[in-house]
Each structure stands twice: as C-alpha cells, then as structure tokens.
XYZ file of C-alpha atoms in Angstrom:
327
model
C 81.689 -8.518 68.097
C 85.531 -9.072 67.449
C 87.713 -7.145 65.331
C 88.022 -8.371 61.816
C 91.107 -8.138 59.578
C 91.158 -8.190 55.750
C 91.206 -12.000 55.552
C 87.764 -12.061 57.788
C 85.770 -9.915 54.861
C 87.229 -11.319 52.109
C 86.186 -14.951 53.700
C 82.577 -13.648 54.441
C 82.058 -12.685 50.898
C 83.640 -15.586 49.146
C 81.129 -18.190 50.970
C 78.274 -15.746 50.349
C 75.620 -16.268 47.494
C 75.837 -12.353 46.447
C 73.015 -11.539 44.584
C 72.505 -8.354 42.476
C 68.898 -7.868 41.270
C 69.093 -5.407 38.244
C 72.074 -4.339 35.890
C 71.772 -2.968 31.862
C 74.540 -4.466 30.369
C 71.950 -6.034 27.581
C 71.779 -2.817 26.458
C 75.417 -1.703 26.864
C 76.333 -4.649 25.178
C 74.191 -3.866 22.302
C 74.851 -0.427 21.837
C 78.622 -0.607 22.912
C 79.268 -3.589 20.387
C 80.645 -5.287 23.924
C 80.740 -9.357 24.478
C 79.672 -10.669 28.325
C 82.365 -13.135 28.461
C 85.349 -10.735 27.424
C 87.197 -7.907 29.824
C 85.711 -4.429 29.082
C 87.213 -1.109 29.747
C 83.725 -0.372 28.955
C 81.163 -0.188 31.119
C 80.701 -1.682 34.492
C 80.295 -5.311 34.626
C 80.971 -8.679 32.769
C 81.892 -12.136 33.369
C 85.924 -11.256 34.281
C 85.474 -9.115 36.728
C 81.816 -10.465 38.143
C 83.888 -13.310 38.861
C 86.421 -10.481 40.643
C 84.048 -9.018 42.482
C 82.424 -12.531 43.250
C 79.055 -12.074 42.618
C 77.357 -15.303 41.940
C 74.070 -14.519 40.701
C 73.109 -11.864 38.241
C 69.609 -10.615 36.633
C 69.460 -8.637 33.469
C 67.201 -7.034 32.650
C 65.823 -6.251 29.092
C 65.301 -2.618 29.694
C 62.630 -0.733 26.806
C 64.024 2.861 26.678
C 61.314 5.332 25.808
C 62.861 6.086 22.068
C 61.535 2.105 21.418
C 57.879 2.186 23.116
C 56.463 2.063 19.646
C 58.094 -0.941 19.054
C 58.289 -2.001 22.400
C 58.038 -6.102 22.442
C 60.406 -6.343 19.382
C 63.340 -4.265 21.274
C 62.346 -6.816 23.985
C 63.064 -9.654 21.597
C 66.235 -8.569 20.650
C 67.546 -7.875 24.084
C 66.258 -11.831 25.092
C 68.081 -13.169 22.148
C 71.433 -10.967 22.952
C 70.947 -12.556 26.503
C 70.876 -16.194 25.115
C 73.864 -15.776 22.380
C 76.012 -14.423 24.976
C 75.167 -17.080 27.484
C 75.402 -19.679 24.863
C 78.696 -18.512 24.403
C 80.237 -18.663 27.739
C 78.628 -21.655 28.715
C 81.468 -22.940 31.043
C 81.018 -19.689 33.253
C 77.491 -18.586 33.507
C 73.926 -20.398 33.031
C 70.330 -19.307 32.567
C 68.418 -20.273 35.478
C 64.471 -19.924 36.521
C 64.199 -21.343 40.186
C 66.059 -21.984 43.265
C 67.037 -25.131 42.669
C 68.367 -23.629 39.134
C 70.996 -21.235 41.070
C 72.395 -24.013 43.623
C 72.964 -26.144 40.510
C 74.698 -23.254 38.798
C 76.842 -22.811 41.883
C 77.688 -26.441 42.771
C 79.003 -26.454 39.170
C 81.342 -23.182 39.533
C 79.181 -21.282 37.179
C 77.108 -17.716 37.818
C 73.547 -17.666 38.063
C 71.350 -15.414 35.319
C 68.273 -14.694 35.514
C 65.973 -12.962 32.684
C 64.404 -9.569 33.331
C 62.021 -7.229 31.389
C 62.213 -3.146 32.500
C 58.782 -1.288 31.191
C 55.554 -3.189 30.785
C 55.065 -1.868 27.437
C 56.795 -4.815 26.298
C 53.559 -6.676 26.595
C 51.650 -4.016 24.272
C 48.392 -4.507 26.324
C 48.285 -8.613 26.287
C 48.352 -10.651 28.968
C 49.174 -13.351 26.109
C 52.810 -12.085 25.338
C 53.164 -11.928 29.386
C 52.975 -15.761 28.912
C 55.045 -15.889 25.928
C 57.505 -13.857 27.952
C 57.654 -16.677 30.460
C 57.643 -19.504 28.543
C 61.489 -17.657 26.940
C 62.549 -17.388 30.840
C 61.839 -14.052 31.967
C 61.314 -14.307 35.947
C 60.971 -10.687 36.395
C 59.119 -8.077 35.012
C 59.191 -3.969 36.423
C 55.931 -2.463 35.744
C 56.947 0.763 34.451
C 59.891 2.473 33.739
C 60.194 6.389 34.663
C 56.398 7.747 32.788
C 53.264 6.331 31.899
C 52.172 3.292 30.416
C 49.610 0.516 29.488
C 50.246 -0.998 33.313
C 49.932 2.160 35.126
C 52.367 5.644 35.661
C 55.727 5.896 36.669
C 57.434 8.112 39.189
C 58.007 10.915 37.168
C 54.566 11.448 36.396
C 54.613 13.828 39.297
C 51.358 15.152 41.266
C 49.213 13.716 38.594
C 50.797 10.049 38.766
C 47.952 7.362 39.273
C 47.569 3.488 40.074
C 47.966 0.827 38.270
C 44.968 0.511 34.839
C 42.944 -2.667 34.902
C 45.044 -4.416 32.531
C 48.043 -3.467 35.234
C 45.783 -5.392 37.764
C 45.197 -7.996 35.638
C 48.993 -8.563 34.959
C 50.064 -8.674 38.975
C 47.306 -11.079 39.018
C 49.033 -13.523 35.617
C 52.348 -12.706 37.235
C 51.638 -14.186 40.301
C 49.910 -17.103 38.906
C 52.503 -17.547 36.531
C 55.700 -17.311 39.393
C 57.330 -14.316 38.124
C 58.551 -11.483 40.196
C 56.606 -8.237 40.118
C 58.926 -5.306 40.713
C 57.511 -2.182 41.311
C 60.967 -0.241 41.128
C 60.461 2.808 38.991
C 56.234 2.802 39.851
C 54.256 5.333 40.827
C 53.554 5.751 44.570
C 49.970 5.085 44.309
C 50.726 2.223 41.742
C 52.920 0.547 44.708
C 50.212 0.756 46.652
C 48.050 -1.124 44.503
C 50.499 -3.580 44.019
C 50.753 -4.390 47.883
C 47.582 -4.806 47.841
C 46.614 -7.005 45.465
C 49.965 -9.185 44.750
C 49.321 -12.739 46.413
C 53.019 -13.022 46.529
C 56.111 -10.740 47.808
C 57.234 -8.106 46.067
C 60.708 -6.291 45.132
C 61.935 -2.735 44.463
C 65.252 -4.173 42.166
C 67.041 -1.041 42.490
C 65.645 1.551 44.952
C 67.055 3.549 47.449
C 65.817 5.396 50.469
C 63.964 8.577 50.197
C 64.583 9.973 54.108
C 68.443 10.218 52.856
C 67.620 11.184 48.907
C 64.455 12.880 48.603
C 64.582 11.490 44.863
C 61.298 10.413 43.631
C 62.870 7.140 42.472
C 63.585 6.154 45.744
C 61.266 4.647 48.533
C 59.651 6.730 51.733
C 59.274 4.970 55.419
C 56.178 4.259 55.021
C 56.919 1.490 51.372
C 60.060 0.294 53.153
C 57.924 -0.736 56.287
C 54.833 -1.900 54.415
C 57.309 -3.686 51.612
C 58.802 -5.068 54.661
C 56.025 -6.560 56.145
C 54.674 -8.094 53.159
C 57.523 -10.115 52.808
C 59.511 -7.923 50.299
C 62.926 -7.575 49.927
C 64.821 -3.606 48.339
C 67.445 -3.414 45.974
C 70.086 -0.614 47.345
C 71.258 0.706 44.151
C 74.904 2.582 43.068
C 73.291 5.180 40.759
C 74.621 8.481 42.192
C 71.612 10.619 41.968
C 69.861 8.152 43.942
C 72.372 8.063 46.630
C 72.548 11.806 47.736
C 74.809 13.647 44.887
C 77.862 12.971 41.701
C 80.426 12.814 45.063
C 78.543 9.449 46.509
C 80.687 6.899 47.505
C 80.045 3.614 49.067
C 79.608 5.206 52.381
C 76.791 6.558 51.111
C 75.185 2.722 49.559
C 76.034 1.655 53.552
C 73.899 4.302 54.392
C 71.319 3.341 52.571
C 71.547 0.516 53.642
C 71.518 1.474 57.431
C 68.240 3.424 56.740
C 66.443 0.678 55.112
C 67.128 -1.745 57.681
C 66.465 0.815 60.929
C 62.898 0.712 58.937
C 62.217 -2.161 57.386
C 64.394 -4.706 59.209
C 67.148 -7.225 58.147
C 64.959 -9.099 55.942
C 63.803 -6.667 53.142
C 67.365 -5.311 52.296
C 69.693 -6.588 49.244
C 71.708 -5.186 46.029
C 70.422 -3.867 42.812
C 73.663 -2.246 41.248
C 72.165 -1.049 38.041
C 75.361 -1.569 36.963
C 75.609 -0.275 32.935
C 72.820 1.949 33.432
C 74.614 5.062 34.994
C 77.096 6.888 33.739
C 79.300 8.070 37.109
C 79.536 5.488 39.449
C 80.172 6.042 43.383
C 83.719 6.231 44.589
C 84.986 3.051 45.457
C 82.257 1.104 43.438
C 83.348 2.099 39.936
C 82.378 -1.984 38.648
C 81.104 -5.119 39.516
C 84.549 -6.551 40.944
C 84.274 -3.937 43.470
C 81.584 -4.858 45.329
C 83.578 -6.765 48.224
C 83.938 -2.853 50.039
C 80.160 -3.715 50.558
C 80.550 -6.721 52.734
C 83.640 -5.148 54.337
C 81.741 -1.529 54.892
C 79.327 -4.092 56.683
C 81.171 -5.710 58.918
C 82.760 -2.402 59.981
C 79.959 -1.077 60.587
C 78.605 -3.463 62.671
C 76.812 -6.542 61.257
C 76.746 -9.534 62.239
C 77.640 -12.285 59.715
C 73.994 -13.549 59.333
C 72.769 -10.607 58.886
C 75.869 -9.735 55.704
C 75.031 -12.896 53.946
C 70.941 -11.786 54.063
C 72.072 -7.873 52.173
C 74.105 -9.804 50.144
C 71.602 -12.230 48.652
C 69.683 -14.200 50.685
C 66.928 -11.911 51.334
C 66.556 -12.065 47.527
C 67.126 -15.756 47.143
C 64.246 -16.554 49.742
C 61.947 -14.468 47.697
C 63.353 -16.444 44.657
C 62.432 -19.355 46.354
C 58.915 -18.112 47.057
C 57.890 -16.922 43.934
C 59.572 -18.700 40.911
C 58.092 -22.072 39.567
C-alpha cells in the first residue's frame, strides 16, 4: 500500500462512523457533579471533545457498582434518567437512538449517536418483567454480570469456582434476543460465555475486552472465545483500561496490539472499540480522552491496514451487529 501523510489519517477517520461500545461517564457525571454537553478537565470524555476526537456514536452504559446491588434497579433508574436530562439538554449535538436507521438519521443531521446500556444484571432483581420495562425506556444493551456473582450467572472474578449462567440467566439471553437487545458477555464468567454462545439466537459482543495471549488478565478473552465469538458472528470491544492492556506504562501501541492479536485470531470482522472511557483511573499514553482516539486510525494505517478493513475496527463491525440485532 502507499505511504500516507497526516492529511490521509485524519481523512480516513473523519468519513468513518467510529463507534465506541462502552464508556461510564453516567456515573462520572453523577458522582463528579459533571454536565455531558460542557468541557471537563474531569474525566475522559464528553460532547466537546467526542466531537474532537470524532467519534460519532457512543453507548453508555448504566453501570450497578457492587456498593448498590441491594438497590440495584433504582441506581439503574437514576443513571437512565441522568442519561435523558443530559441528552435533553444538548439536543442540537447528540440524540438517543435504538436502531440502525436511528444512527444514520443522527448522522445525516450532524448529531452523535447514543445508545442506552445497563452493566450488571442485577438491575433486573430476578424478573424478566423489568428486562421489558428496561426496553421499553431504550436500553439496547445489557452485560450480564459485572466482575462477581449474580442472579444471571458469575463473573470473572469468581475464580476456579466461577459457573454458567442460572436458569433465569438462560431465560434472559432467551427475552433479550426476542426482545432485540444486545447481550454482552464482557465481564462473564468463562463457562457463562460459553453458555451464552450456545444458546443466543443472535450475535454476541464482549463491549470492552481485550486479549488474554498478550494480558493474561481474567477480564480479557483467550483464543479459543475470540475464534468461537468470531465465528458466531460477534464483534470485541478493544478496551484502554491499562491493566487490561499489559501494565500502568500501556500506551496505544499496546490497544494496536490488541488489536493485531484479535484479528490474527478472530479475523477482521469481530474487532471494534470499547474505551471504557470514565471507568479507569490512568489512561494509556497517548489516549488520555475521547478526542484522542484519531492515533487509533493512524496507528492502523501504519501498521498496515487497509482502509476497509480501518473503517470495520472503527465501527462497522459494531454497526452490522447493530443492524442485526436491534428492532
């Protein structure tokens, strides 16, 4: 391929949809007393500099720490509503969307793309009722677990004794699917991804994973996930958080890397972005926000990719799932 100059990248990843599947700025915003629409020395993303970095379509994700499992679908309430005030508020910039067709309206009018996400299954407190609820206020994504176990099935900190997915766990792949909302198994169990291969009707995503042949983190995913992911249609979220990466000194040579690995595995079609942007607290050199993430494209194109295959990292391996699952 020919040598590209500075105006080549920045071209590339102007006239790409970038997608990033999972930040925490709901809570950052909430606990930082922060507004979406207003410059932050806080923090890692909102609208001023996702418009920088020119990402054009964003999920948040209403993320249940453990201190709120108790109270589990009311701390998911209160993140939704946050969600809606702020987007109410910037209107003219960024738009609540729940298909396909919603994000290419978004962009034909200049504005970014949200979509709604739930972190940690306990949100549903054991109903498949409240799943629908969930819906019906716009959530299009929901990760099963977060880090331990819960009504759904165990996380990947569980360790040795980590299980499946529970029957009710089951039963909600089986309403999500039905319903068109994305089941991400980011976070789950390895036996609990298993059982979400296999009995998900529909393709799957890791929001923010990373590769566990570079990071043996238990966070991240082995071969053997990427390829079978892969093959079911699936699509990975590389994600920024440090410890994930390889160590506190990552930088984004080490999110190309990443990337390398989970394409040599799992091809060109199961690879995008899931910052979790707001949920770390050391960021990689070179990625320290969202208005950043241009080194990406660039680090790609240096490295060797072909424009196709930029634009499908950047988002359209995530927007053809998108298309497949949502409503």
């Amino acid at each position: 391929m020919g040598i590209f100059n500075n105006q080549d990248y920045i071209l590339l990843h102007d006239e790409s949809i970038v997608v990033d599947a999972h930040c925490d700025t709901l809570t950052a915003m909430l606990e930082q007393q922060r507004h979406l629409g207003e410059f932050s020395g806080k923090g890692h993303l909102d609208l001023p500099r996702l418009r920088t970095g020119g990402i054009k379509v964003q999920f948040f994700a209403a993320f249940i720490a453990p201190k709120f499992k108790q109270f589990a679908l009311h701390r998911a309430l209160e993140l939704i509503d946050l969600y809606y005030r702020e987007i109410e508020a910037n209107n003219k910039d960024i738009v609540h969307i729940e298909s396909l067709a919603g994000i290419y309206d978004a962009l034909t009018s200049g504005k970014i793309a949200a979509l709604l996400s739930v972190e940690g299954g306990e949100a549903l407190e054991c109903r498949l009722d409240v799943l629908r609820m969930l819906y019906h206020l716009g959530v299009r994504s929901l990760t099963l677990t977060w880090n331990k176990r819960n009504e759904l099935g165990d996380g990947v900190l569980e360790g040795n004794t980590g299980g499946g997915l529970t029957s009710f766990g089951l039963a909600v792949v089986k309403e999500l699917n039905r319903l068109g909302i994305l089941v991400d198994v980011s976070h789950l169990s390895e036996k609990g991804f298993w059982d979400v291969l296999k009995y998900s009707k529909q393709p799957v995503m890791a929001s923010h994973s990373n590769c566990q042949a570079i990071c043996a983190h238990p966070r991240n995913l082995n071969d053997q996930q990427i390829k079978a992911l892969a093959e079911e249609g699936g699509v990975m979220g590389i994600t920024y958080v440090p410890d994930f990466l390889g160590g506190k000194a990552a930088s984004v040579n080490e999110v190309l890397d990443h990337i390398d690995h989970a394409v040599s595995i799992g091809g060109m079609n199961c690879v995008g972005l899931g910052s979790d942007f707001d949920g770390m607290v050391q960021t990689p050199s070179g990625l320290e926000d969202c208005s950043k993430i241009s080194v990406i494209t660039r680090g790609l194109i240096e490295r060797g990719y072909h424009h196709s295959a930029v634009k499908k990292i950047l988002g359209d391996n995530f927007l053809r799932i998108i298309k497949q699952v949502l409503k």
